[in-house]
């Protein structure tokens, strides 16, 4: 028998131990964002120009390409969790369901385009 | 009635006044939403323009980065893009500063009224100063 909530005791199941996952991953990706985003902003502003040749050269360097992939993973996951919290605060029932589905489509589609672009640039097809 | 000003005012639905902690709380949410929508879309658009080759990037650049002397629409959109870029860098620094504030609060520190108020104000000072440094530095180079 669990010692948690009344309903938990009735069911005899206790906590699923997944309650803190959303919260923890938001913090974990926040740490990842600080590292990758500071690197990105500083690198972007240090580029001599923003013409095609110089951004290509910059993104084709293996370190920069890997950092960009890590950035996309951390930042996109972080904003997916953050926007979920915003939606859950203001939307309820049916509209919440629709908004969460759209949020998942938005995040994954944008991440796919961004990752594909980085790989295409890094592997030199452009 | 005499009230000890050192004691916190209990949150109430109708009796409250703005404080820096409320302002940075809603700013954290607003900047987060701005970065997740405008920032993420601009970032992805930029990446896909680079990946699509020099010609595609040239048209992206003409409307977003540098109108290159062209008048009309590119002149208007590059000006708007510059305002958006300054806004997004400020939003990034503000979100990062209030994010660090959240991490400090998460470990149970910084809840004393005076400390909390000071840290909240500090996030806005930091974001403004960092944005100014970044753009003045970019403009001088």
Tab-separated table of N, CA and C in Angstrom, chain A residues 23 27 34 37-38 40-41 44-46 50-52 55-56 58-59 68 71-72 76 78-79 83 85-86 89-90 106 110 113-114 117-118 120-121 126, chain B residues 26 29 32-33 35-38 40-41 43-44 46-54 57 61 65 89 92-93 95-96 100 102-103 106 134-135 137-138:
chain	number	residue	atom	x	y	z
A	23	UNK	N	9.801	19.049	-15.420
A	23	UNK	CA	10.518	20.093	-14.681
A	23	UNK	C	12.024	19.915	-14.830
A	27	UNK	N	15.125	22.219	-16.891
A	27	UNK	CA	16.363	22.730	-16.272
A	27	UNK	C	17.606	22.220	-16.987
A	34	UNK	N	22.418	27.657	-22.290
A	34	UNK	CA	23.380	28.700	-21.914
A	34	UNK	C	24.677	28.489	-22.689
A	37	UNK	N	23.928	28.603	-26.799
A	37	UNK	CA	23.438	29.889	-27.303
A	37	UNK	C	24.471	31.009	-27.138
A	38	UNK	N	25.211	30.996	-26.024
A	38	UNK	CA	26.262	32.000	-25.859
A	38	UNK	C	27.323	31.787	-26.945
A	40	UNK	N	26.790	30.467	-29.876
A	40	UNK	CA	26.193	30.844	-31.160
A	40	UNK	C	26.174	32.366	-31.351
A	41	UNK	N	25.706	33.084	-30.351
A	41	UNK	CA	25.588	34.551	-30.484
A	41	UNK	C	26.984	35.173	-30.652
A	44	UNK	N	28.364	34.213	-34.135
A	44	UNK	CA	27.636	34.901	-35.210
A	44	UNK	C	28.103	36.351	-35.337
A	45	UNK	N	28.261	37.021	-34.186
A	45	UNK	CA	28.671	38.426	-34.222
A	45	UNK	C	30.158	38.584	-34.532
A	46	UNK	N	30.921	37.496	-34.381
A	46	UNK	CA	32.350	37.569	-34.708
A	46	UNK	C	32.627	37.288	-36.184
A	50	UNK	N	28.161	38.516	-43.195
A	50	UNK	CA	27.116	37.485	-43.195
A	50	UNK	C	26.800	37.036	-44.623
A	51	UNK	N	27.775	37.191	-45.566
A	51	UNK	CA	27.501	36.716	-46.927
A	51	UNK	C	27.583	35.181	-46.975
A	52	UNK	N	27.116	34.613	-48.097
A	52	UNK	CA	26.963	33.167	-48.181
A	52	UNK	C	28.278	32.431	-47.950
A	55	UNK	N	29.355	32.395	-44.105
A	55	UNK	CA	28.544	31.537	-43.221
A	55	UNK	C	28.722	30.062	-43.587
A	56	UNK	N	28.915	29.772	-44.894
A	56	UNK	CA	29.164	28.386	-45.325
A	56	UNK	C	30.464	27.860	-44.710
A	58	UNK	N	32.015	28.888	-42.117
A	58	UNK	CA	31.863	28.745	-40.665
A	58	UNK	C	31.102	27.458	-40.319
A	59	UNK	N	29.964	27.215	-40.997
A	59	UNK	CA	29.126	26.063	-40.644
A	59	UNK	C	29.701	24.737	-41.137
A	68	UNK	N	26.012	23.278	-33.601
A	68	UNK	CA	24.697	23.697	-34.085
A	68	UNK	C	23.660	22.594	-33.859
A	71	UNK	N	22.827	22.562	-30.274
A	71	UNK	CA	21.989	23.735	-29.996
A	71	UNK	C	20.538	23.461	-30.380
A	72	UNK	N	20.350	22.915	-31.587
A	72	UNK	CA	18.984	22.640	-32.050
A	72	UNK	C	18.306	21.646	-31.098
A	76	UNK	N	15.394	23.538	-29.027
A	76	UNK	CA	14.063	23.182	-29.526
A	76	UNK	C	13.296	22.350	-28.489
A	78	UNK	N	13.783	22.563	-25.270
A	78	UNK	CA	13.482	23.512	-24.194
A	78	UNK	C	12.240	24.344	-24.520
A	79	UNK	N	12.160	24.844	-25.769
A	79	UNK	CA	10.994	25.706	-26.067
A	79	UNK	C	9.729	24.871	-26.262
A	83	UNK	N	6.628	26.128	-24.153
A	83	UNK	CA	5.347	26.477	-24.776
A	83	UNK	C	4.237	25.535	-24.299
A	85	UNK	N	3.927	24.457	-21.260
A	85	UNK	CA	3.489	25.050	-19.991
A	85	UNK	C	2.580	26.253	-20.232
A	86	UNK	N	2.950	27.100	-21.207
A	86	UNK	CA	2.122	28.270	-21.527
A	86	UNK	C	0.735	27.818	-22.003
A	89	UNK	N	-1.447	26.567	-19.259
A	89	UNK	CA	-1.947	27.619	-18.371
A	89	UNK	C	-3.194	28.315	-18.924
A	90	UNK	N	-3.267	28.424	-20.255
A	90	UNK	CA	-4.328	29.255	-20.841
A	90	UNK	C	-5.379	28.474	-21.631
A	106	UNK	N	4.822	21.738	-34.982
A	106	UNK	CA	5.656	22.920	-35.196
A	106	UNK	C	7.115	22.639	-34.819
A	110	UNK	N	10.118	22.168	-37.616
A	110	UNK	CA	11.177	23.176	-37.618
A	110	UNK	C	12.538	22.533	-37.339
A	113	UNK	N	13.818	20.674	-40.473
A	113	UNK	CA	14.362	21.589	-41.482
A	113	UNK	C	15.745	22.090	-41.045
A	114	UNK	N	15.859	22.479	-39.777
A	114	UNK	CA	17.119	23.034	-39.274
A	114	UNK	C	18.234	21.986	-39.311
A	117	UNK	N	19.260	21.167	-42.873
A	117	UNK	CA	20.067	22.258	-43.433
A	117	UNK	C	21.515	22.180	-42.950
A	118	UNK	N	21.687	21.946	-41.647
A	118	UNK	CA	23.046	21.849	-41.089
A	118	UNK	C	23.807	20.696	-41.742
A	120	UNK	N	23.254	19.252	-44.640
A	120	UNK	CA	23.504	19.527	-46.042
A	120	UNK	C	24.703	20.474	-46.210
A	121	UNK	N	24.757	21.481	-45.348
A	121	UNK	CA	25.875	22.434	-45.397
A	121	UNK	C	27.179	21.722	-45.003
A	126	UNK	N	25.695	21.934	-50.881
A	126	UNK	CA	25.170	23.205	-51.395
A	126	UNK	C	26.192	23.911	-52.290
B	26	UNK	N	6.698	37.783	-15.893
B	26	UNK	CA	5.939	37.799	-17.139
B	26	UNK	C	6.869	38.061	-18.331
B	29	UNK	N	8.253	34.765	-19.540
B	29	UNK	CA	7.293	34.061	-20.391
B	29	UNK	C	7.177	34.712	-21.767
B	32	UNK	N	10.311	34.220	-23.791
B	32	UNK	CA	10.382	32.804	-24.166
B	32	UNK	C	9.498	32.507	-25.364
B	33	UNK	N	8.278	33.030	-25.349
B	33	UNK	CA	7.355	32.815	-26.468
B	33	UNK	C	7.886	33.495	-27.734
B	35	UNK	N	11.048	34.166	-28.515
B	35	UNK	CA	12.207	33.427	-29.021
B	35	UNK	C	11.786	32.113	-29.662
B	36	UNK	N	10.778	31.448	-29.071
B	36	UNK	CA	10.338	30.139	-29.572
B	36	UNK	C	9.582	30.259	-30.891
B	37	UNK	N	8.951	31.400	-31.131
B	37	UNK	CA	8.212	31.567	-32.388
B	37	UNK	C	9.060	32.373	-33.387
B	38	UNK	N	9.171	33.680	-33.183
B	38	UNK	CA	9.932	34.524	-34.107
B	38	UNK	C	11.391	34.112	-34.226
B	40	UNK	N	12.970	31.200	-33.425
B	40	UNK	CA	13.190	29.864	-33.986
B	40	UNK	C	12.879	29.830	-35.479
B	41	UNK	N	11.834	30.571	-35.909
B	41	UNK	CA	11.482	30.575	-37.334
B	41	UNK	C	12.528	31.326	-38.151
B	43	UNK	N	15.675	31.766	-37.326
B	43	UNK	CA	16.873	30.914	-37.271
B	43	UNK	C	16.791	29.805	-38.315
B	44	UNK	N	15.653	29.105	-38.386
B	44	UNK	CA	15.491	27.982	-39.311
B	44	UNK	C	15.422	28.468	-40.760
B	46	UNK	N	16.891	31.129	-41.916
B	46	UNK	CA	18.274	31.492	-42.236
B	46	UNK	C	19.089	30.244	-42.604
B	47	UNK	N	18.984	29.184	-41.783
B	47	UNK	CA	19.731	27.952	-42.053
B	47	UNK	C	19.333	27.334	-43.381
B	48	UNK	N	18.026	27.287	-43.662
B	48	UNK	CA	17.593	26.646	-44.905
B	48	UNK	C	17.968	27.506	-46.108
B	49	UNK	N	18.042	28.842	-45.919
B	49	UNK	CA	18.497	29.716	-47.009
B	49	UNK	C	19.971	29.469	-47.318
B	50	UNK	N	20.781	29.271	-46.264
B	50	UNK	CA	22.208	28.967	-46.482
B	50	UNK	C	22.332	27.643	-47.227
B	51	UNK	N	21.567	26.631	-46.769
B	51	UNK	CA	21.657	25.291	-47.355
B	51	UNK	C	21.137	25.251	-48.785
B	52	UNK	N	20.270	26.215	-49.155
B	52	UNK	CA	19.692	26.209	-50.505
B	52	UNK	C	20.620	26.825	-51.557
B	53	UNK	N	21.778	27.314	-51.132
B	53	UNK	CA	22.759	27.815	-52.095
B	53	UNK	C	22.829	29.330	-52.170
B	54	UNK	N	23.855	29.842	-52.893
B	54	UNK	CA	24.131	31.288	-52.919
B	54	UNK	C	22.961	32.128	-53.445
B	57	UNK	N	20.197	32.301	-50.852
B	57	UNK	CA	20.680	33.097	-49.728
B	57	UNK	C	20.707	34.579	-50.089
B	61	UNK	N	18.997	37.375	-47.966
B	61	UNK	CA	19.829	38.472	-47.478
B	61	UNK	C	19.262	39.828	-47.887
B	65	UNK	N	18.901	40.870	-44.318
B	65	UNK	CA	20.180	41.326	-43.764
B	65	UNK	C	20.595	42.683	-44.338
B	89	UNK	N	17.812	39.743	-29.601
B	89	UNK	CA	19.000	39.602	-28.749
B	89	UNK	C	18.684	40.071	-27.324
B	92	UNK	N	16.693	37.350	-25.775
B	92	UNK	CA	17.568	36.229	-25.405
B	92	UNK	C	18.286	36.506	-24.090
B	93	UNK	N	18.891	37.699	-23.970
B	93	UNK	CA	19.630	38.017	-22.738
B	93	UNK	C	18.687	38.100	-21.528
B	95	UNK	N	15.768	36.512	-21.191
B	95	UNK	CA	15.315	35.156	-20.873
B	95	UNK	C	16.426	34.366	-20.179
B	96	UNK	N	17.676	34.579	-20.633
B	96	UNK	CA	18.805	33.879	-20.015
B	96	UNK	C	18.989	34.356	-18.572
B	100	UNK	N	18.505	32.096	-15.277
B	100	UNK	CA	19.493	31.890	-14.208
B	100	UNK	C	18.861	32.217	-12.859
B	102	UNK	N	15.758	31.822	-12.096
B	102	UNK	CA	14.931	30.665	-11.752
B	102	UNK	C	15.767	29.526	-11.179
B	103	UNK	N	16.955	29.295	-11.760
B	103	UNK	CA	17.814	28.214	-11.266
B	103	UNK	C	18.263	28.502	-9.837
B	106	UNK	N	15.343	27.878	-7.642
B	106	UNK	CA	15.095	26.434	-7.556
B	106	UNK	C	15.865	25.770	-6.423
B	134	UNK	N	26.690	44.325	-27.234
B	134	UNK	CA	26.728	43.492	-28.439
B	134	UNK	C	26.527	44.318	-29.703
B	135	UNK	N	25.517	45.206	-29.697
B	135	UNK	CA	25.197	45.947	-30.926
B	135	UNK	C	26.144	47.103	-31.169
B	137	UNK	N	29.266	46.984	-30.338
B	137	UNK	CA	30.454	46.270	-30.815
B	137	UNK	C	30.280	45.860	-32.276
B	138	UNK	N	29.085	45.370	-32.629
B	138	UNK	CA	28.819	44.953	-34.011
B	138	UNK	C	28.851	46.152	-34.957
